[in-house]
Amino acid sequence: MANVAVIGAQWGDEGKGKVVDWLASRADIVVRFQGGHNAGHTLVVGGETYKLSLLPSGVVRGKLGIIGNGVVIDPEALLDEIARVEGQGLAVGPDNLRVAENAPLILPLHAALDKARETARGERKIGTTGRGIGPAYEDKVARRAIRVCDLAEPATLSAKLDELLLHHNTLLAGLGAPVFDKAALLAALLALAPRLLPFAEPVWERLDEARRAGRRILFEGAQAVMLDVDHGTYPFVTSSNTVAATAASGAGVGPGAVGFVLGIAKAYSTRVGAGPFPTELVDATGQMLGDRGREFGTVTGRRRRCGWFDAALVRQAVKVGGIHGLALTKLDVLDGLPELRINTGYRIGDKIFSRLPAAPGAQAAAEPIFETIEGWSGSTRGARSWADLPAQAVKYVRRIEELVEAPVTLLSTSPERDDTILVRDPFEG
Ligand code: GDP
Ligand code: IMO
Ligand code: MG
C-alpha cells in the first residue's frame, strides 16, 4: 500500500495535523478530501506553531498540497490563511497548492444561515463552528452550489446567484436575519476570481498521473468518525463523511488508491460542541485533563469537554472507518495520574451494548462500563522510543490495542513534530 489516509477516530482534534505533518516527510502529495475551515490542525515545528484550517498540513514540509472536490472552500478564508502562513515564512502559490475546480464554495450567506439556525435551535443547538459548512454541503447536494470553476464564467455565476439567493434570502428572512444583495455578492466573487483561479485544476488528473508515476499520496482527513454525517452521533455531527472511503470520492481517485488507513485517537477523549459523550468527566479530573492537554478549540477557542478513553467507541470507528492502525496521541497528558479508566461498552437501562446505538435517546442514556488500570509515575513526555516509556504506560497502550481491535502503529508524546514513536511505517502497508 503506497498511500496513506489519516482520519480522526473520536470527535476531532486528535492531533491529525501533527501526525500528517510528521508523515508528510515520507509523502509527495498531501490531499484534503472533506470538511472545510471548520477544521483546525495545529503543527508545532521547532517552536513555531502553525494553525491550519483549509491548507493541507503538507505545505509546512514544502510538499504539494491539494484541496479536493470533497472540501467546501470559503475563498476569503483560504486567501486569509495563505497570507497568514506566508507571514510565518512559508510560500504558498499555484506551484505548491492546487484546488479542485469542481469544489463547492462557501459564501457569506452560508455562515449567516449556519448562525441563524443555531440561534433558532436555542437549547438544542449543535454547537457548530458557525462557518457555513452545513449549508454549503446542503447546496452541493441540492445542485445549486457555486463551484470554483464557475468563477471563470460570469454569466453562469450571475444565473446561479439568482437561484441561490431565492433560496437563502427566503430562509434568512424567515429566521429574522439580514438578507443578501446580489450585486454585492457578484462583485465580491468576480474580484476573488483572479486570485483563486490560478490554483484551480482537475486535481483528479494530477492525482492519476502521480499514482502512475509511483508518487506517495497522503490523504488528510478533517473532523472524525464520530462526527461523520452517517456514522457519527447524529444530529450532533458535521455535514460530511469523514470515514476513509471519502478520501476516494473527495479527491477523485478509486477506492484502491486510498491505501493504509491510519486512525488518530487521543489517549483520552474530548469533544467540542454539544452531543452525547458517555465517558465525559465533569469533575476535577476532567478539568485537569483539559488544562494539561490545553484543550481549547483551534477554530472556536471553546473549551473542549474531556473524558476517559472510550475503547468501545474507537472500536466502532475502527470498523466503520476501515482503520488498519492507530496513532495514539497525547499519552503525556496522562502522566502521573494514579489510576486510569477505559470504557469497554455501554449499559442502557438493563441492556448491555458493545457499541453505541444510533438512536439519540439511547446515546444520551448510555452509561460507560469502565475497567480501571493503574497509572504510571514516570514521564512519557517527549519520548521517542518504546524503551523510553514507563512499563505501565506500555501496558495501557497494549490494553487499548486489544480493546479497539487495531494495532497502535504510531505514538505521539508531545505537540512537537519529532516527539513521535514509529512502530510501523504506514507507507509500508
Ligand atoms: P487535529 O484537529 O486533529 O489536527 O488536532 P488539533 O490540532 O485541533 O488539536 C490537537 C492539539 O494537541 C494541538 O494543540 C496539538 O499541538 C496537540 N498535540 C498533538 N499531539 C500531541 C501530543 O502527543 N501531546 C500533547 N501534549 N499535545 C499534542
Ligand atoms: P478537526 O479537523 C472538533 C464539530 C463542531 C460541532 C459539529 C458541527 O480540527 O478535528 P460544523 O461547523 O462542522 O457544522 O459543526 O462538529 N466540529 C469539530 N470538532 N474538531 C473539528 O475539526 C471539528 N469540525 C467540526 O464543534 O460540534
Ligand atoms: Mg482540530
Short mmCIF file of C-alpha atoms in Angstrom, two decimals, residues 7-429:
data_model
loop_
_atom_site.label_atom_id
_atom_site.label_comp_id
_atom_site.label_asym_id
_atom_site.label_seq_id
_atom_site.Cartn_x
_atom_site.Cartn_y
_atom_site.Cartn_z
CA ILE A 7 -8.69 10.11 9.78
CA GLY A 8 -9.91 11.07 13.24
CA ALA A 9 -11.23 8.14 15.31
CA GLN A 10 -13.06 10.13 18.01
CA TRP A 11 -14.76 13.56 17.86
CA GLY A 12 -11.96 15.56 16.23
CA ASP A 13 -8.81 17.33 17.49
CA GLU A 14 -6.96 14.06 17.99
CA GLY A 15 -3.75 15.52 16.59
CA LYS A 16 -4.29 14.76 12.89
CA GLY A 17 -2.33 17.87 11.89
CA LYS A 18 0.73 16.84 13.86
CA VAL A 19 0.65 13.28 12.52
CA VAL A 20 0.06 14.40 8.91
CA ASP A 21 2.94 16.87 9.16
CA TRP A 22 5.20 14.15 10.54
CA LEU A 23 4.18 11.63 7.87
CA ALA A 24 4.43 14.25 5.11
CA SER A 25 8.22 13.82 5.08
CA ARG A 26 7.54 10.36 3.60
CA ALA A 27 4.92 11.57 1.09
CA ASP A 28 4.98 13.54 -2.16
CA ILE A 29 1.46 14.99 -2.10
CA VAL A 30 -0.93 15.79 0.77
CA VAL A 31 -4.64 15.95 -0.10
CA ARG A 32 -7.62 17.29 1.88
CA PHE A 33 -10.78 15.48 0.80
CA GLN A 34 -13.68 16.63 3.03
CA GLY A 35 -14.71 19.29 5.51
CA GLY A 36 -13.72 22.91 5.28
CA HIS A 37 -12.36 25.61 7.54
CA ASN A 38 -14.26 24.09 10.46
CA ALA A 39 -11.08 22.03 10.84
CA GLY A 40 -8.25 23.36 12.97
CA HIS A 41 -4.97 21.49 12.69
CA THR A 42 -2.08 22.58 14.89
CA LEU A 43 1.53 21.85 13.96
CA VAL A 44 4.44 22.68 16.22
CA VAL A 45 7.79 22.70 14.45
CA GLY A 46 10.86 23.81 16.37
CA GLY A 47 8.99 26.35 18.48
CA GLU A 48 6.90 27.73 15.58
CA THR A 49 3.16 26.95 15.74
CA TYR A 50 1.10 26.72 12.56
CA LYS A 51 -2.68 26.63 12.74
CA LEU A 52 -4.17 25.33 9.51
CA SER A 53 -7.83 25.07 8.60
CA LEU A 54 -8.00 24.58 4.85
CA LEU A 55 -4.41 24.20 3.74
CA PRO A 56 -3.21 20.59 3.70
CA SER A 57 -0.71 20.14 6.54
CA GLY A 58 1.92 19.01 4.00
CA VAL A 59 2.58 22.61 2.91
CA VAL A 60 4.67 23.15 6.05
CA ARG A 61 7.03 20.40 4.78
CA GLY A 62 7.16 22.03 1.37
CA LYS A 63 5.10 19.21 -0.20
CA LEU A 64 2.46 19.71 -2.88
CA GLY A 65 -0.90 20.35 -1.23
CA ILE A 66 -4.19 19.55 -2.93
CA ILE A 67 -7.67 20.64 -1.85
CA GLY A 68 -10.02 18.03 -3.28
CA ASN A 69 -13.55 18.35 -4.63
CA GLY A 70 -14.99 16.93 -1.40
CA VAL A 71 -13.90 20.02 0.54
CA VAL A 72 -16.17 23.08 0.85
CA ILE A 73 -14.00 26.15 0.24
CA ASP A 74 -14.53 29.60 1.69
CA PRO A 75 -12.38 31.61 -0.75
CA GLU A 76 -11.83 34.51 1.66
CA ALA A 77 -10.81 32.09 4.42
CA LEU A 78 -8.40 30.31 2.08
CA LEU A 79 -6.72 33.53 0.90
CA ASP A 80 -6.51 34.81 4.51
CA GLU A 81 -4.91 31.56 5.62
CA ILE A 82 -2.39 31.71 2.80
CA ALA A 83 -1.50 35.28 3.84
CA ARG A 84 -1.20 34.18 7.46
CA VAL A 85 1.20 31.29 6.82
CA GLU A 86 3.18 33.45 4.41
CA GLY A 87 3.59 35.82 7.36
CA GLN A 88 5.22 32.85 9.14
CA GLY A 89 7.69 32.41 6.30
CA LEU A 90 6.02 29.71 4.19
CA ALA A 91 5.50 30.33 0.47
CA VAL A 92 2.13 29.18 -0.90
CA GLY A 93 1.36 29.60 -4.59
CA PRO A 94 -0.01 27.65 -7.55
CA ASP A 95 3.25 25.65 -7.71
CA ASN A 96 2.65 24.03 -4.30
CA LEU A 97 -1.15 24.31 -3.86
CA ARG A 98 -3.79 23.04 -6.28
CA VAL A 99 -7.52 23.33 -5.75
CA ALA A 100 -10.19 21.13 -7.36
CA GLU A 101 -12.06 23.12 -9.98
CA ASN A 102 -15.23 21.21 -9.04
CA ALA A 103 -15.12 22.04 -5.32
CA PRO A 104 -18.13 23.95 -3.99
CA LEU A 105 -17.69 27.38 -2.41
CA ILE A 106 -18.80 28.62 0.99
CA LEU A 107 -20.26 32.14 0.69
CA PRO A 108 -21.02 34.63 3.48
CA LEU A 109 -24.69 33.65 3.26
CA HIS A 110 -23.82 30.11 4.35
CA ALA A 111 -22.20 31.28 7.57
CA ALA A 112 -25.14 33.64 8.17
CA LEU A 113 -27.61 30.77 7.78
CA ASP A 114 -25.50 28.46 9.97
CA LYS A 115 -25.52 31.03 12.79
CA ALA A 116 -29.19 32.00 12.39
CA ARG A 117 -30.19 28.34 12.60
CA GLU A 118 -28.09 27.70 15.67
CA THR A 119 -29.71 30.71 17.36
CA ALA A 120 -33.14 29.42 16.39
CA ARG A 121 -32.34 25.98 17.85
CA GLY A 122 -31.69 27.55 21.25
CA GLU A 123 -31.09 24.85 23.87
CA ARG A 124 -30.99 22.17 21.18
CA LYS A 125 -28.14 23.75 19.25
CA ILE A 126 -25.43 21.54 17.73
CA GLY A 127 -22.58 23.87 18.60
CA THR A 128 -21.36 24.22 15.03
CA THR A 129 -18.30 26.28 14.18
CA GLY A 130 -20.64 28.80 12.53
CA ARG A 131 -18.60 28.73 9.36
CA GLY A 132 -21.34 27.72 6.95
CA ILE A 133 -20.20 24.12 6.50
CA GLY A 134 -23.67 22.52 6.77
CA PRO A 135 -25.49 24.98 4.50
CA ALA A 136 -22.69 24.75 1.87
CA TYR A 137 -22.94 20.94 1.73
CA GLU A 138 -26.73 21.20 1.54
CA ASP A 139 -26.38 23.44 -1.53
CA LYS A 140 -23.96 20.99 -3.13
CA VAL A 141 -26.39 18.10 -2.77
CA ALA A 142 -29.28 20.34 -3.86
CA ARG A 143 -27.32 21.09 -7.08
CA ARG A 144 -27.28 24.84 -6.62
CA ALA A 145 -23.73 25.31 -5.25
CA ILE A 146 -21.36 27.77 -6.83
CA ARG A 147 -18.16 25.91 -7.59
CA VAL A 148 -14.59 27.10 -8.12
CA CYS A 149 -14.88 26.66 -11.91
CA ASP A 150 -17.95 28.96 -12.01
CA LEU A 151 -15.67 31.88 -11.14
CA ALA A 152 -14.37 31.74 -14.72
CA GLU A 153 -17.88 32.18 -16.17
CA PRO A 154 -19.52 35.46 -15.08
CA ALA A 155 -22.83 34.60 -16.81
CA THR A 156 -23.03 31.23 -15.02
CA LEU A 157 -22.18 32.93 -11.76
CA SER A 158 -24.92 35.51 -12.20
CA ALA A 159 -27.60 32.93 -13.00
CA LYS A 160 -26.53 30.68 -10.12
CA LEU A 161 -26.61 33.57 -7.69
CA ASP A 162 -30.24 34.24 -8.63
CA GLU A 163 -31.17 30.67 -7.76
CA LEU A 164 -29.08 30.66 -4.60
CA LEU A 165 -30.46 33.96 -3.30
CA LEU A 166 -34.06 32.98 -3.97
CA HIS A 167 -33.50 30.03 -1.66
CA HIS A 168 -31.29 31.64 1.00
CA ASN A 169 -32.92 35.04 1.30
CA THR A 170 -36.28 33.36 1.85
CA LEU A 171 -34.79 31.24 4.64
CA LEU A 172 -32.82 34.10 6.19
CA ALA A 173 -35.84 36.41 6.17
CA GLY A 174 -37.90 33.66 7.81
CA LEU A 175 -35.30 33.38 10.56
CA GLY A 176 -35.29 37.16 11.02
CA ALA A 177 -31.72 37.52 9.71
CA PRO A 178 -30.49 40.17 7.21
CA VAL A 179 -30.77 39.16 3.52
CA PHE A 180 -28.01 39.36 0.90
CA ASP A 181 -27.70 41.63 -2.12
CA LYS A 182 -26.91 40.02 -5.45
CA ALA A 183 -24.86 42.85 -6.94
CA ALA A 184 -22.55 42.97 -3.93
CA LEU A 185 -22.07 39.17 -3.89
CA LEU A 186 -21.40 39.03 -7.62
CA ALA A 187 -18.87 41.85 -7.41
CA ALA A 188 -17.11 40.15 -4.49
CA LEU A 189 -16.89 36.82 -6.33
CA LEU A 190 -15.64 38.44 -9.53
CA ALA A 191 -12.97 40.23 -7.50
CA LEU A 192 -11.90 36.92 -5.89
CA ALA A 193 -11.83 35.06 -9.22
CA PRO A 194 -8.39 36.17 -10.47
CA ARG A 195 -6.87 35.35 -7.07
CA LEU A 196 -8.41 31.88 -6.82
CA LEU A 197 -8.50 30.60 -10.40
CA PRO A 198 -4.69 30.25 -10.74
CA PHE A 199 -4.92 27.44 -8.17
CA ALA A 200 -7.81 25.63 -9.91
CA GLU A 201 -7.47 22.47 -11.98
CA PRO A 202 -8.94 18.98 -12.39
CA VAL A 203 -6.95 17.57 -9.47
CA TRP A 204 -8.10 14.02 -10.23
CA GLU A 205 -5.93 14.14 -13.35
CA ARG A 206 -2.84 15.21 -11.42
CA LEU A 207 -3.51 12.52 -8.81
CA ASP A 208 -3.93 9.91 -11.52
CA GLU A 209 -0.59 10.89 -13.07
CA ALA A 210 1.08 10.96 -9.66
CA ARG A 211 -0.19 7.49 -8.89
CA ARG A 212 1.02 6.10 -12.17
CA ALA A 213 4.44 7.67 -11.57
CA GLY A 214 4.61 5.88 -8.18
CA ARG A 215 4.31 9.06 -6.08
CA ARG A 216 3.13 8.68 -2.49
CA ILE A 217 -0.13 10.36 -1.61
CA LEU A 218 -1.18 11.22 1.93
CA PHE A 219 -4.90 11.90 2.39
CA GLU A 220 -5.57 14.25 5.30
CA GLY A 221 -8.95 13.85 6.96
CA ALA A 222 -10.68 16.53 8.99
CA GLN A 223 -13.12 16.03 11.87
CA ALA A 224 -13.57 12.37 12.83
CA VAL A 225 -15.66 9.21 12.55
CA MET A 226 -17.96 10.15 15.45
CA LEU A 227 -18.71 13.43 13.62
CA ASP A 228 -19.41 11.61 10.33
CA VAL A 229 -22.82 12.57 8.95
CA ASP A 230 -23.82 8.89 8.62
CA HIS A 231 -21.81 7.09 11.28
CA GLY A 232 -21.45 9.74 13.98
CA THR A 233 -23.62 10.84 16.89
CA TYR A 234 -26.25 12.32 14.54
CA PRO A 235 -27.52 15.06 14.57
CA PHE A 236 -24.51 16.28 16.63
CA VAL A 237 -22.16 15.76 13.68
CA THR A 238 -20.60 17.71 10.84
CA SER A 239 -22.10 17.64 7.34
CA SER A 240 -19.57 15.47 5.53
CA ASN A 241 -18.50 11.85 5.57
CA THR A 242 -15.26 11.66 7.47
CA VAL A 243 -14.50 7.96 7.03
CA ALA A 244 -11.57 6.89 4.86
CA ALA A 245 -13.84 5.83 1.99
CA THR A 246 -14.45 9.53 1.38
CA ALA A 247 -10.80 10.06 0.51
CA ALA A 248 -11.54 8.41 -2.84
CA SER A 249 -14.67 10.31 -3.83
CA GLY A 250 -13.47 13.55 -2.25
CA ALA A 251 -10.25 13.60 -4.26
CA GLY A 252 -11.26 11.84 -7.46
CA VAL A 253 -9.34 8.56 -7.13
CA GLY A 254 -10.53 4.97 -6.91
CA PRO A 255 -11.04 3.26 -3.54
CA GLY A 256 -7.93 1.14 -4.11
CA ALA A 257 -5.78 4.28 -4.12
CA VAL A 258 -6.54 5.17 -0.52
CA GLY A 259 -4.09 2.64 0.89
CA PHE A 260 -3.33 2.27 4.60
CA VAL A 261 -5.92 3.90 6.85
CA LEU A 262 -4.36 5.42 9.94
CA GLY A 263 -6.90 6.37 12.61
CA ILE A 264 -5.82 9.05 15.08
CA ALA A 265 -7.01 8.78 18.67
CA LYS A 266 -6.12 10.65 21.83
CA ALA A 267 -5.18 8.55 24.86
CA TYR A 268 -8.34 10.04 26.45
CA SER A 269 -11.43 11.64 24.85
CA THR A 270 -12.52 15.17 24.02
CA ARG A 271 -15.44 16.73 22.22
CA VAL A 272 -16.25 20.34 21.21
CA GLY A 273 -19.86 21.32 20.77
CA ALA A 274 -22.95 19.54 22.01
CA GLY A 275 -23.98 15.87 21.82
CA PRO A 276 -23.58 12.55 23.61
CA PHE A 277 -20.27 11.85 25.36
CA PRO A 278 -20.63 8.74 27.54
CA THR A 279 -17.19 8.90 29.21
CA GLU A 280 -17.27 12.64 29.88
CA LEU A 281 -15.70 13.78 33.16
CA VAL A 282 -17.38 16.83 34.63
CA ASP A 283 -15.21 16.74 37.74
CA ALA A 284 -11.71 17.88 38.72
CA THR A 285 -10.09 15.10 36.66
CA GLY A 286 -11.87 16.36 33.51
CA GLN A 287 -10.73 19.89 34.35
CA MET A 288 -7.16 18.65 34.85
CA LEU A 289 -7.09 16.79 31.51
CA GLY A 290 -8.36 19.95 29.79
CA ASP A 291 -5.73 22.13 31.45
CA ARG A 292 -2.82 19.76 30.85
CA GLY A 293 -3.92 18.87 27.33
CA ARG A 294 -4.58 22.55 26.52
CA GLU A 295 -7.98 21.52 25.30
CA PHE A 296 -9.21 24.69 23.67
CA GLY A 297 -10.69 24.63 20.16
CA THR A 298 -8.27 25.82 17.46
CA VAL A 299 -11.18 27.28 15.48
CA THR A 300 -13.68 28.29 18.14
CA GLY A 301 -11.48 28.88 21.20
CA ARG A 302 -14.15 26.99 23.18
CA ARG A 303 -13.05 24.71 25.98
CA ARG A 304 -13.23 21.09 24.89
CA ARG A 305 -15.16 18.63 27.03
CA CYS A 306 -12.84 15.89 28.36
CA GLY A 307 -13.30 12.28 29.43
CA TRP A 308 -11.73 8.83 29.71
CA PHE A 309 -10.67 6.81 26.66
CA ASP A 310 -13.72 5.15 25.11
CA ALA A 311 -12.47 1.89 23.61
CA ALA A 312 -15.97 0.80 22.58
CA LEU A 313 -16.36 3.98 20.55
CA VAL A 314 -12.91 3.78 18.96
CA ARG A 315 -13.52 0.09 18.12
CA GLN A 316 -16.66 1.20 16.29
CA ALA A 317 -14.65 3.88 14.47
CA VAL A 318 -12.02 1.27 13.54
CA LYS A 319 -14.71 -0.88 11.95
CA VAL A 320 -16.80 1.71 10.08
CA GLY A 321 -13.77 3.83 9.20
CA GLY A 322 -11.76 0.93 7.81
CA ILE A 323 -8.86 1.77 10.15
CA HIS A 324 -5.82 -0.50 9.75
CA GLY A 325 -3.70 1.02 12.50
CA LEU A 326 -3.98 3.64 15.19
CA ALA A 327 -1.81 6.64 16.03
CA LEU A 328 -2.27 7.27 19.74
CA THR A 329 -1.59 10.88 20.75
CA LYS A 330 -1.28 12.89 23.97
CA LEU A 331 -0.22 9.95 26.13
CA ASP A 332 1.89 12.51 28.03
CA VAL A 333 -1.25 14.23 29.30
CA LEU A 334 -1.96 11.14 31.45
CA ASP A 335 1.49 11.18 33.10
CA GLY A 336 1.30 10.94 36.89
CA LEU A 337 -2.38 10.01 37.16
CA PRO A 338 -2.59 7.25 39.82
CA GLU A 339 -5.43 5.44 38.06
CA LEU A 340 -6.91 5.46 34.56
CA ARG A 341 -10.19 4.23 33.19
CA ILE A 342 -11.06 2.75 29.82
CA ASN A 343 -14.61 2.27 28.62
CA THR A 344 -15.37 -1.18 27.25
CA GLY A 345 -19.12 -0.98 26.44
CA TYR A 346 -22.40 0.64 27.46
CA ARG A 347 -25.24 -0.05 29.84
CA ILE A 348 -28.56 1.36 28.65
CA GLY A 349 -31.39 0.59 31.03
CA ASP A 350 -30.99 -3.12 31.79
CA LYS A 351 -29.24 -3.94 28.50
CA ILE A 352 -25.52 -4.17 27.72
CA PHE A 353 -24.14 -2.97 24.35
CA SER A 354 -20.66 -3.40 22.89
CA ARG A 355 -21.31 -0.42 20.57
CA LEU A 356 -23.08 2.92 20.77
CA PRO A 357 -26.61 2.52 19.35
CA ALA A 358 -27.79 5.03 16.72
CA ALA A 359 -30.93 6.37 18.41
CA PRO A 360 -30.35 9.72 20.17
CA GLY A 361 -32.28 8.74 23.29
CA ALA A 362 -30.19 5.59 23.73
CA GLN A 363 -26.97 7.53 23.08
CA ALA A 364 -27.86 10.10 25.70
CA ALA A 365 -28.72 7.37 28.23
CA ALA A 366 -25.61 5.22 27.57
CA GLU A 367 -23.62 4.58 30.75
CA PRO A 368 -20.00 3.54 30.31
CA ILE A 369 -18.74 0.19 31.59
CA PHE A 370 -15.28 1.08 32.82
CA GLU A 371 -12.29 -1.02 33.60
CA THR A 372 -9.63 0.52 35.78
CA ILE A 373 -5.94 0.36 35.04
CA GLU A 374 -3.05 1.57 37.14
CA GLY A 375 -1.32 4.75 36.00
CA TRP A 376 2.45 5.44 35.85
CA SER A 377 4.66 7.73 37.83
CA GLY A 378 7.37 8.36 35.22
CA SER A 379 7.14 10.68 32.23
CA THR A 380 6.22 9.84 28.65
CA ARG A 381 6.52 13.47 27.51
CA GLY A 382 8.87 13.77 24.56
CA ALA A 383 9.61 10.02 24.42
CA ARG A 384 10.95 8.94 21.02
CA SER A 385 11.22 5.19 21.56
CA TRP A 386 9.29 2.42 23.31
CA ALA A 387 12.25 1.95 25.63
CA ASP A 388 11.70 5.48 26.99
CA LEU A 389 8.17 4.67 28.14
CA PRO A 390 7.31 3.54 31.70
CA ALA A 391 6.24 -0.13 31.69
CA GLN A 392 2.75 0.73 32.91
CA ALA A 393 2.29 3.22 30.02
CA VAL A 394 3.15 0.42 27.59
CA LYS A 395 0.57 -1.76 29.36
CA TYR A 396 -2.07 0.97 28.89
CA VAL A 397 -1.29 1.16 25.15
CA ARG A 398 -1.39 -2.64 24.84
CA ARG A 399 -4.78 -2.80 26.56
CA ILE A 400 -6.14 -0.17 24.17
CA GLU A 401 -4.88 -2.20 21.19
CA GLU A 402 -6.68 -5.28 22.48
CA LEU A 403 -9.95 -3.49 23.12
CA VAL A 404 -10.13 -1.47 19.89
CA GLU A 405 -9.01 -4.46 17.80
CA ALA A 406 -6.35 -2.48 15.91
CA PRO A 407 -2.59 -2.17 16.40
CA VAL A 408 -1.01 1.09 17.59
CA THR A 409 1.38 1.92 14.77
CA LEU A 410 2.41 5.41 15.91
CA LEU A 411 2.62 7.17 19.28
CA SER A 412 2.79 10.89 19.87
CA THR A 413 4.25 12.16 23.13
CA SER A 414 4.19 15.97 22.79
CA PRO A 415 2.95 18.64 20.35
CA GLU A 416 6.43 18.86 18.78
CA ARG A 417 6.88 17.26 15.37
CA ASP A 418 9.70 14.91 16.31
CA ASP A 419 8.32 13.67 19.63
CA THR A 420 6.83 10.67 17.85
CA ILE A 421 7.42 6.93 18.11
CA LEU A 422 7.06 4.98 14.89
CA VAL A 423 6.10 1.36 15.38
CA ARG A 424 5.26 0.51 11.81
CA ASP A 425 5.59 2.77 8.74
CA PRO A 426 2.06 3.12 7.32
CA PHE A 427 3.50 3.74 3.86
CA GLU A 428 4.93 0.21 4.00
CA GLY A 429 1.34 -1.08 4.48
#
